[in-house]
Amino acid sequence: MFFENITLIDETMQVREHMYLGTIDDRISYLSDVPPADPSLYGEEYGACSGKLFIPGFFNAHSHAAMHLLRGYGENLTLHDWLNQRIFPFEAHLTADDIYWATQLGAAEMLRFGIVGTTDMYSMGEAMGRAFADSGIKANFSVGTTCFDDRTFQQMPQYAETLKLKELFHGYDNGRLQVDFSLHAEYTSSERIASGIAEAAAEAGLGMHCHVSETAFEVAGCRERHQGKSPVKYLADLGVFDVPTTAAHCVHIDEEDIAILADKKVTVASCPKSNMKLASGFCPVGKLLQSGANVALGTDSVASNNNLNMLEEIKTFALIHKGVSGDPTLITPAEALYAATRAGAVAQGRQDCGCLKEGYKADIVALNIDTIYMRPSHNQLNNLVYASCGSDIVMTMVDGRVLYDRGSFPHLDIEKLLYETEHSCQRILRELQSVQS
Ligand SMILES: [Zn+2]
């Protein structure tokens, strides 16, 4: 596919105008301010994107796509009441089919907002894997392990399930899908489980995804349970961070934790909107970046966000740390865009993703900049982070395939997804009602 007369943000975060970009198969094969000698090498010209702003596709570093069914279902509650009164009872009724349809609709929403890859944790992994395979999005996905008894990890269903998922999906479609192990969190598992899952991941050569230090309550409880250790220290001591790990939230972390996360090359998936909504607090992103830690950006689920609009997440991320710290120089637009793109790609082990660069995967988002609020164009990176809207996105390409195109999804039957997910919601509500009566 060939694009001409575009503005783009390159790998050094410089805005470049009047550019030419060509893709062949799943790669960016041409990127220059001079036209190629033979544009026909790159197939059809995509004229609708002429004059648009091209940026690397977003990587969502922490999501639960299937929770699409729970948007708006529990609001204005404490984390404890939100989970126990609303989320867990609803989730107890989910079937594999519910998860398949909801995950696909969640992936569609991500594509609509420019997300090309997601790091997703949920349950019923085969349904998740089929949904991500059918949606066209990149995904590193896992089934979260929780355990409140004294079983070993090898005795847990998630052990065999993850190894089966590895066989079925790991590396699927030229590496588009990857499988991780997942420890839900310190407070939902035992020491045996945490060390066992770390061993299993190392042995299988898979990554790890877990929730870490989301609330002050969690950290205080962990210190009581484990000889004064913070969740970061506890998980590090059990070997969890010895495999490539994405640690979601990391809101309540101290200097020692930050040093461990940087040293172990753990990716912190910061979820600013979710953390604010559940009043969990603010991840110390400035200090993490200073330490050299990889900080990526996640939406968390729509039950605590309530959308997967990554531009909204980026703007929130770029603003709140200024407000919280009193330092307006903290988190530049370039740092915010990096967190939403390259940092998430690196977290997924995708070294050839996350920037617009020749030879890299063609994961591209195009935005309309012909609007009042994107003018004047002193710097379209500043405009992108502080002024743009998610609805400005007109095209999302993953591995060279256009998956969202000016309001339509060429690969997905959105009507069917809406019908099936509505059907799931209504059935679950009926079941919940009959349990109560
Ligand atoms: Zn989460």
Short mmCIF file of C-alpha atoms and ligand atoms in Angstrom, two decimals:
data_model
loop_
_atom_site.label_atom_id
_atom_site.label_comp_id
_atom_site.label_asym_id
_atom_site.label_seq_id
_atom_site.Cartn_x
_atom_site.Cartn_y
_atom_site.Cartn_z
CA MET A 1 0.00 0.00 0.00
CA PHE A 2 1.29 3.45 -0.84
CA PHE A 3 0.66 6.80 0.87
CA GLU A 4 1.83 10.21 -0.32
CA ASN A 5 1.71 13.74 1.00
CA ILE A 6 1.40 12.65 4.62
CA THR A 7 2.69 14.18 7.87
CA LEU A 8 4.27 11.68 10.24
CA ILE A 9 5.98 11.35 13.59
CA ASP A 10 9.22 9.44 13.12
CA GLU A 11 11.17 7.22 15.51
CA THR A 12 12.96 10.24 17.02
CA MET A 13 9.56 11.87 17.67
CA GLN A 14 10.21 14.51 15.02
CA VAL A 15 7.25 15.68 12.94
CA ARG A 16 7.99 15.35 9.22
CA GLU A 17 5.78 16.80 6.52
CA HIS A 18 5.24 15.91 2.85
CA MET A 19 6.35 12.33 3.33
CA TYR A 20 5.92 9.13 1.30
CA LEU A 21 5.32 5.75 2.93
CA GLY A 22 5.06 2.35 1.25
CA THR A 23 4.27 -1.06 2.75
CA ILE A 24 4.95 -4.50 1.35
CA ASP A 25 3.21 -7.42 3.08
CA ASP A 26 3.48 -6.74 6.84
CA ARG A 27 6.38 -4.26 6.75
CA ILE A 28 7.09 -0.58 6.17
CA SER A 29 9.31 -0.80 3.10
CA TYR A 30 9.64 2.85 2.14
CA LEU A 31 9.73 6.04 4.20
CA SER A 32 11.15 9.22 2.72
CA ASP A 33 10.53 12.86 1.83
CA VAL A 34 11.29 12.05 -1.81
CA PRO A 35 8.93 9.93 -3.89
CA PRO A 36 10.03 6.38 -4.69
CA ALA A 37 11.22 5.67 -8.23
CA ASP A 38 8.47 3.09 -8.67
CA PRO A 39 5.46 3.54 -6.33
CA SER A 40 3.72 0.56 -7.94
CA LEU A 41 6.09 -1.69 -5.96
CA TYR A 42 3.89 -0.94 -2.92
CA GLY A 43 0.57 -1.84 -4.50
CA GLU A 44 -2.48 0.38 -4.53
CA GLU A 45 -2.31 4.02 -3.50
CA TYR A 46 -4.50 4.84 -0.53
CA GLY A 47 -5.59 8.34 -1.46
CA ALA A 48 -8.03 8.79 1.43
CA CYS A 49 -5.09 9.20 3.80
CA SER A 50 -3.38 11.97 1.88
CA GLY A 51 -2.89 15.01 4.15
CA LYS A 52 -3.37 12.94 7.32
CA LEU A 53 -1.07 12.60 10.34
CA PHE A 54 0.58 9.16 10.54
CA ILE A 55 1.73 7.83 13.88
CA PRO A 56 2.82 4.39 15.09
CA GLY A 57 -0.11 2.25 16.27
CA PHE A 58 -0.70 2.15 20.02
CA PHE A 59 0.14 -0.79 22.27
CA ASN A 60 -2.24 -1.24 25.17
CA ALA A 61 -0.06 -2.66 27.95
CA HIS A 62 -2.86 -3.79 30.26
CA SER A 63 -6.39 -4.82 29.31
CA HIS A 64 -9.22 -7.25 29.95
CA ALA A 65 -11.03 -7.03 26.60
CA ALA A 66 -13.83 -9.43 27.55
CA MET A 67 -14.98 -7.00 30.24
CA HIS A 68 -16.66 -5.11 27.42
CA LEU A 69 -19.85 -6.66 28.85
CA LEU A 70 -19.36 -4.82 32.15
CA ARG A 71 -19.07 -1.23 30.93
CA GLY A 72 -21.16 1.01 33.18
CA TYR A 73 -22.34 -1.93 35.30
CA GLY A 74 -20.74 -0.84 38.60
CA GLU A 75 -19.88 2.77 39.33
CA ASN A 76 -18.92 5.00 42.26
CA LEU A 77 -17.99 2.14 44.56
CA THR A 78 -14.87 1.27 46.56
CA LEU A 79 -12.62 -1.27 44.85
CA HIS A 80 -13.76 -3.90 47.37
CA ASP A 81 -17.49 -3.31 46.84
CA TRP A 82 -17.04 -2.83 43.09
CA LEU A 83 -15.35 -6.24 42.80
CA ASN A 84 -17.46 -8.18 45.31
CA GLN A 85 -20.90 -6.71 44.68
CA ARG A 86 -20.78 -6.13 40.93
CA ILE A 87 -17.84 -7.57 38.97
CA PHE A 88 -17.30 -11.04 40.50
CA PRO A 89 -21.01 -12.06 40.63
CA PHE A 90 -21.47 -11.06 36.96
CA GLU A 91 -18.26 -12.79 35.88
CA ALA A 92 -19.35 -16.04 37.56
CA HIS A 93 -21.96 -16.42 34.79
CA LEU A 94 -19.64 -15.93 31.81
CA THR A 95 -19.39 -18.74 29.25
CA ALA A 96 -16.65 -19.28 26.68
CA ASP A 97 -19.00 -17.92 24.01
CA ASP A 98 -19.63 -14.75 26.01
CA ILE A 99 -15.87 -14.25 26.30
CA TYR A 100 -15.31 -14.93 22.60
CA TRP A 101 -17.81 -12.28 21.44
CA ALA A 102 -16.92 -9.70 24.10
CA THR A 103 -13.19 -10.02 23.45
CA GLN A 104 -13.76 -9.46 19.74
CA LEU A 105 -15.89 -6.39 20.38
CA GLY A 106 -13.26 -5.12 22.82
CA ALA A 107 -10.61 -5.64 20.13
CA ALA A 108 -12.81 -3.74 17.64
CA GLU A 109 -13.04 -0.81 20.04
CA MET A 110 -9.27 -0.85 20.42
CA LEU A 111 -8.76 -0.85 16.64
CA ARG A 112 -11.21 2.03 16.32
CA PHE A 113 -9.01 4.02 18.71
CA GLY A 114 -5.71 3.14 17.05
CA ILE A 115 -4.58 0.27 19.29
CA VAL A 116 -2.72 -2.32 17.21
CA GLY A 117 -1.64 -4.62 20.05
CA THR A 118 -2.83 -5.45 23.53
CA THR A 119 -1.54 -7.29 26.61
CA ASP A 120 -4.68 -8.97 27.88
CA MET A 121 -5.44 -11.00 30.99
CA TYR A 122 -8.68 -12.88 31.54
CA SER A 123 -9.98 -16.45 31.61
CA MET A 124 -11.07 -19.18 29.17
CA GLY A 125 -7.98 -18.65 27.08
CA GLU A 126 -9.06 -20.64 24.06
CA ALA A 127 -12.04 -18.30 23.55
CA MET A 128 -9.75 -15.31 24.05
CA GLY A 129 -7.24 -16.68 21.55
CA ARG A 130 -9.87 -17.38 18.89
CA ALA A 131 -11.31 -13.90 19.35
CA PHE A 132 -7.92 -12.18 19.03
CA ALA A 133 -7.06 -14.39 16.04
CA ASP A 134 -10.32 -13.42 14.28
CA SER A 135 -10.07 -9.70 15.15
CA GLY A 136 -6.73 -9.13 13.39
CA ILE A 137 -5.20 -7.27 16.37
CA LYS A 138 -1.86 -8.20 17.91
CA ALA A 139 -2.19 -9.69 21.37
CA ASN A 140 -0.08 -11.11 24.18
CA PHE A 141 -2.75 -12.84 26.19
CA SER A 142 -2.93 -14.90 29.34
CA VAL A 143 -5.28 -16.54 31.81
CA GLY A 144 -4.96 -15.00 35.26
CA THR A 145 -4.12 -17.39 38.10
CA THR A 146 -5.78 -16.96 41.48
CA CYS A 147 -5.47 -19.55 44.26
CA PHE A 148 -6.52 -19.46 47.92
CA ASP A 149 -5.43 -22.95 48.99
CA ASP A 150 -2.10 -24.80 49.17
CA ARG A 151 -1.95 -26.29 45.67
CA THR A 152 1.22 -25.98 43.60
CA PHE A 153 1.03 -24.06 40.33
CA GLN A 154 1.41 -27.32 38.41
CA GLN A 155 -1.81 -28.51 40.08
CA MET A 156 -3.69 -25.43 38.93
CA PRO A 157 -5.81 -25.60 35.74
CA GLN A 158 -4.04 -22.47 34.44
CA TYR A 159 -0.78 -24.41 34.17
CA ALA A 160 -2.07 -26.98 31.68
CA GLU A 161 -4.30 -24.38 30.02
CA THR A 162 -1.39 -22.01 29.34
CA LEU A 163 0.76 -24.81 27.91
CA LYS A 164 -2.17 -25.79 25.65
CA LEU A 165 -2.62 -22.14 24.59
CA LYS A 166 1.07 -22.02 23.79
CA GLU A 167 0.62 -24.95 21.39
CA LEU A 168 -2.50 -23.48 19.81
CA PHE A 169 -1.67 -19.79 19.55
CA HIS A 170 1.91 -18.83 20.45
CA GLY A 171 3.42 -17.35 17.29
CA TYR A 172 0.14 -17.57 15.36
CA ASP A 173 -0.08 -15.50 12.15
CA ASN A 174 3.61 -14.67 11.93
CA GLY A 175 3.90 -13.85 15.63
CA ARG A 176 0.77 -11.69 15.83
CA LEU A 177 -0.45 -13.67 18.84
CA GLN A 178 1.69 -14.60 21.82
CA VAL A 179 0.84 -16.36 25.04
CA ASP A 180 2.00 -15.32 28.52
CA PHE A 181 1.63 -16.81 31.97
CA SER A 182 -0.31 -14.67 34.38
CA LEU A 183 -0.30 -14.35 38.13
CA HIS A 184 -3.37 -12.29 38.96
CA ALA A 185 -1.67 -10.66 41.98
CA GLU A 186 0.19 -11.26 45.24
CA TYR A 187 -3.00 -10.92 47.30
CA THR A 188 -4.89 -13.52 45.27
CA SER A 189 -2.26 -16.26 45.41
CA SER A 190 0.25 -18.01 47.63
CA GLU A 191 4.04 -18.03 47.73
CA ARG A 192 3.98 -21.53 46.23
CA ILE A 193 1.91 -20.35 43.28
CA ALA A 194 4.07 -17.27 42.64
CA SER A 195 7.35 -19.21 42.63
CA GLY A 196 5.79 -22.10 40.67
CA ILE A 197 4.46 -19.85 37.94
CA ALA A 198 7.85 -18.13 37.65
CA GLU A 199 9.50 -21.54 37.13
CA ALA A 200 6.86 -22.60 34.61
CA ALA A 201 7.24 -19.39 32.59
CA ALA A 202 11.04 -19.69 32.54
CA GLU A 203 10.80 -23.33 31.47
CA ALA A 204 8.25 -22.61 28.71
CA GLY A 205 10.04 -19.45 27.53
CA LEU A 206 6.91 -17.32 28.00
CA GLY A 207 6.41 -13.87 29.52
CA MET A 208 4.49 -12.88 32.62
CA HIS A 209 1.63 -10.49 33.27
CA CYS A 210 0.46 -9.52 36.78
CA HIS A 211 -1.19 -6.80 38.84
CA VAL A 212 1.26 -5.20 41.26
CA SER A 213 0.81 -2.64 44.06
CA GLU A 214 -2.44 -1.20 42.74
CA THR A 215 -3.71 -0.01 46.13
CA ALA A 216 -2.25 1.05 49.48
CA PHE A 217 -4.40 -1.64 51.10
CA GLU A 218 -2.75 -4.33 48.96
CA VAL A 219 0.76 -3.15 49.86
CA ALA A 220 0.00 -2.93 53.61
CA GLY A 221 -1.51 -6.43 53.53
CA CYS A 222 1.49 -7.84 51.65
CA ARG A 223 3.92 -6.37 54.20
CA GLU A 224 1.92 -8.08 56.97
CA ARG A 225 1.75 -11.41 55.17
CA HIS A 226 5.36 -11.53 53.99
CA GLN A 227 7.81 -10.27 56.62
CA GLY A 228 7.51 -6.60 55.72
CA LYS A 229 8.11 -7.07 52.00
CA SER A 230 6.34 -4.94 49.40
CA PRO A 231 4.63 -6.80 46.52
CA VAL A 232 7.51 -5.79 44.20
CA LYS A 233 10.17 -7.14 46.60
CA TYR A 234 8.11 -10.29 47.32
CA LEU A 235 7.57 -11.10 43.63
CA ALA A 236 11.20 -10.32 42.78
CA ASP A 237 12.44 -12.63 45.57
CA LEU A 238 10.25 -15.46 44.24
CA GLY A 239 11.74 -15.11 40.76
CA VAL A 240 8.63 -13.75 39.06
CA PHE A 241 10.57 -10.88 37.48
CA ASP A 242 13.29 -13.19 36.14
CA VAL A 243 11.10 -13.68 33.05
CA PRO A 244 9.98 -10.70 30.91
CA THR A 245 7.17 -9.21 32.98
CA THR A 246 4.47 -6.61 32.56
CA ALA A 247 3.44 -5.30 35.98
CA ALA A 248 0.15 -3.45 35.83
CA HIS A 249 -0.44 -0.33 37.94
CA CYS A 250 2.57 -0.07 40.34
CA VAL A 251 0.85 2.86 42.04
CA HIS A 252 2.14 2.39 45.59
CA ILE A 253 5.84 1.75 45.11
CA ASP A 254 8.86 3.12 46.98
CA GLU A 255 12.47 3.87 46.00
CA GLU A 256 13.56 0.27 46.59
CA ASP A 257 10.70 -1.03 44.42
CA ILE A 258 11.61 1.39 41.62
CA ALA A 259 15.23 0.20 41.70
CA ILE A 260 14.09 -3.45 41.49
CA LEU A 261 11.68 -2.78 38.60
CA ALA A 262 14.39 -0.95 36.64
CA ASP A 263 17.05 -3.55 37.42
CA LYS A 264 14.81 -6.49 36.43
CA LYS A 265 13.65 -4.67 33.28
CA VAL A 266 10.03 -5.07 34.29
CA THR A 267 7.58 -3.05 32.20
CA VAL A 268 5.27 -0.96 34.33
CA ALA A 269 1.87 -0.74 32.65
CA SER A 270 0.48 2.50 33.99
CA CYS A 271 -3.31 2.84 33.84
CA PRO A 272 -3.97 6.44 34.92
CA LYS A 273 -7.70 6.63 34.18
CA SER A 274 -8.52 3.36 35.93
CA ASN A 275 -6.38 4.32 38.93
CA MET A 276 -8.17 7.65 39.24
CA LYS A 277 -11.63 6.15 38.82
CA LEU A 278 -11.06 3.58 41.55
CA ALA A 279 -9.21 6.23 43.63
CA SER A 280 -6.15 3.97 43.81
CA GLY A 281 -3.68 6.84 43.45
CA PHE A 282 -0.96 7.91 41.00
CA CYS A 283 1.92 5.82 39.68
CA PRO A 284 5.23 7.68 40.26
CA VAL A 285 6.00 7.77 36.54
CA GLY A 286 8.55 10.59 36.76
CA LYS A 287 10.74 8.62 39.18
CA LEU A 288 10.31 5.41 37.18
CA LEU A 289 11.45 7.12 33.97
CA GLN A 290 14.38 8.66 35.80
CA SER A 291 15.43 5.18 36.98
CA GLY A 292 15.39 3.90 33.39
CA ALA A 293 12.35 1.62 33.87
CA ASN A 294 10.19 0.86 30.84
CA VAL A 295 6.85 2.60 31.42
CA ALA A 296 4.02 1.67 29.04
CA LEU A 297 0.40 2.73 29.03
CA GLY A 298 -2.69 0.59 29.56
CA THR A 299 -6.41 1.21 29.53
CA ASP A 300 -7.33 -1.57 31.99
CA SER A 301 -10.91 -2.70 31.31
CA VAL A 302 -13.92 -0.63 30.31
CA ALA A 303 -15.46 -1.50 33.68
CA SER A 304 -12.99 0.93 35.24
CA ASN A 305 -12.16 3.38 32.45
CA ASN A 306 -14.85 3.42 30.68
CA ASN A 307 -13.50 3.31 27.14
CA LEU A 308 -10.47 2.12 25.21
CA ASN A 309 -9.77 5.54 23.75
CA MET A 310 -5.97 5.59 23.91
CA LEU A 311 -5.66 9.27 23.00
CA GLU A 312 -7.69 10.08 26.10
CA GLU A 313 -5.36 7.85 28.14
CA ILE A 314 -2.30 9.58 26.65
CA LYS A 315 -3.61 13.03 27.46
CA THR A 316 -4.48 11.98 31.02
CA PHE A 317 -1.00 10.45 31.44
CA ALA A 318 0.62 13.60 30.05
CA LEU A 319 -1.29 15.90 32.41
CA ILE A 320 -1.82 14.23 35.78
CA HIS A 321 1.84 13.80 36.67
CA LYS A 322 2.37 17.52 36.19
CA GLY A 323 -0.57 18.22 38.48
CA VAL A 324 0.40 15.71 41.14
CA SER A 325 4.10 16.64 41.27
CA GLY A 326 3.76 20.40 40.77
CA ASP A 327 6.39 20.11 38.05
CA PRO A 328 5.06 21.19 34.61
CA THR A 329 8.17 19.85 32.86
CA LEU A 330 7.28 16.27 33.81
CA ILE A 331 6.13 13.88 31.01
CA THR A 332 6.75 15.52 27.66
CA PRO A 333 4.48 14.78 24.67
CA ALA A 334 7.30 12.63 23.25
CA GLU A 335 7.46 10.60 26.49
CA ALA A 336 3.69 10.17 26.52
CA LEU A 337 3.58 8.95 22.91
CA TYR A 338 6.58 6.67 23.53
CA ALA A 339 4.78 5.07 26.50
CA ALA A 340 1.72 4.40 24.32
CA THR A 341 3.68 2.95 21.40
CA ARG A 342 7.26 1.72 21.53
CA ALA A 343 7.32 0.98 25.30
CA GLY A 344 4.33 -1.35 24.91
CA ALA A 345 5.80 -3.04 21.84
CA VAL A 346 9.07 -3.69 23.69
CA ALA A 347 7.06 -5.06 26.65
CA GLN A 348 5.49 -7.58 24.27
CA GLY A 349 8.93 -8.62 22.99
CA ARG A 350 8.22 -7.05 19.60
CA GLN A 351 11.49 -5.33 18.80
CA ASP A 352 10.39 -4.51 15.24
CA CYS A 353 7.19 -2.70 16.28
CA GLY A 354 6.20 0.59 17.85
CA CYS A 355 7.77 3.16 15.49
CA LEU A 356 7.38 4.29 11.92
CA LYS A 357 10.65 3.10 10.43
CA GLU A 358 11.70 1.21 7.33
CA GLY A 359 11.86 -2.52 8.01
CA TYR A 360 9.51 -2.31 10.99
CA LYS A 361 6.05 -3.90 11.06
CA ALA A 362 3.39 -1.82 9.29
CA ASP A 363 1.33 -0.98 12.41
CA ILE A 364 0.08 2.46 11.48
CA VAL A 365 -2.59 4.90 12.56
CA ALA A 366 -3.76 7.85 10.45
CA LEU A 367 -5.58 10.84 11.96
CA ASN A 368 -7.50 13.67 10.43
CA ILE A 369 -5.70 16.94 11.23
CA ASP A 370 -7.90 19.10 9.06
CA THR A 371 -9.84 20.39 12.07
CA ILE A 372 -10.05 23.69 13.93
CA TYR A 373 -8.38 22.30 17.04
CA MET A 374 -5.35 20.83 15.23
CA ARG A 375 -4.41 24.29 13.91
CA PRO A 376 -2.05 26.02 13.79
CA SER A 377 0.45 23.26 13.25
CA HIS A 378 3.45 24.60 15.20
CA ASN A 379 4.03 21.03 16.29
CA GLN A 380 1.59 18.23 15.51
CA LEU A 381 3.06 16.04 18.28
CA ASN A 382 2.00 18.65 20.84
CA ASN A 383 -1.40 18.88 19.15
CA LEU A 384 -1.72 15.09 19.09
CA VAL A 385 -1.12 14.71 22.84
CA TYR A 386 -2.94 17.79 24.14
CA ALA A 387 -5.60 18.64 21.55
CA SER A 388 -6.66 15.68 19.39
CA CYS A 389 -9.67 13.37 19.88
CA GLY A 390 -9.90 9.60 19.46
CA SER A 391 -12.59 10.18 16.85
CA ASP A 392 -9.96 11.85 14.63
CA ILE A 393 -8.51 8.42 13.86
CA VAL A 394 -9.51 7.42 10.33
CA MET A 395 -7.40 4.34 9.71
CA THR A 396 -5.73 1.60 11.75
CA MET A 397 -3.39 -0.84 10.03
CA VAL A 398 -1.94 -3.95 11.70
CA ASP A 399 0.78 -5.96 9.95
CA GLY A 400 0.02 -4.14 6.70
CA ARG A 401 -3.74 -4.90 6.83
CA VAL A 402 -6.26 -2.08 7.15
CA LEU A 403 -8.56 -3.20 10.01
CA TYR A 404 -10.37 0.09 10.61
CA ASP A 405 -11.18 2.39 7.75
CA ARG A 406 -13.19 5.59 8.20
CA GLY A 407 -15.99 4.10 10.31
CA SER A 408 -15.93 0.54 9.01
CA PHE A 409 -14.18 -2.66 9.97
CA PRO A 410 -13.43 -4.59 6.76
CA HIS A 411 -12.63 -7.82 8.66
CA LEU A 412 -15.35 -7.78 11.33
CA ASP A 413 -19.13 -8.10 11.41
CA ILE A 414 -19.82 -5.42 14.03
CA GLU A 415 -23.61 -5.90 13.90
CA LYS A 416 -23.14 -9.55 14.78
CA LEU A 417 -20.74 -8.68 17.63
CA LEU A 418 -23.18 -6.12 19.05
CA TYR A 419 -26.06 -8.59 18.79
CA GLU A 420 -24.17 -11.44 20.46
CA THR A 421 -22.76 -9.31 23.30
CA GLU A 422 -26.18 -7.78 24.02
CA HIS A 423 -27.61 -11.29 24.09
CA SER A 424 -24.88 -12.36 26.58
CA CYS A 425 -25.57 -9.35 28.84
CA GLN A 426 -29.32 -9.97 28.93
CA ARG A 427 -28.88 -13.68 29.67
CA ILE A 428 -26.44 -13.02 32.53
CA LEU A 429 -28.72 -10.36 34.05
CA ARG A 430 -31.63 -12.84 33.94
CA GLU A 431 -29.49 -15.51 35.61
CA LEU A 432 -28.36 -13.06 38.31
CA GLN A 433 -31.98 -12.08 38.96
CA SER A 434 -33.11 -15.68 39.32
CA VAL A 435 -30.27 -16.35 41.79
CA GLN A 436 -31.40 -13.37 43.89
CA SER A 437 -35.12 -14.25 43.89
ZN ZN B 1 -6.36 -5.19 35.46
#
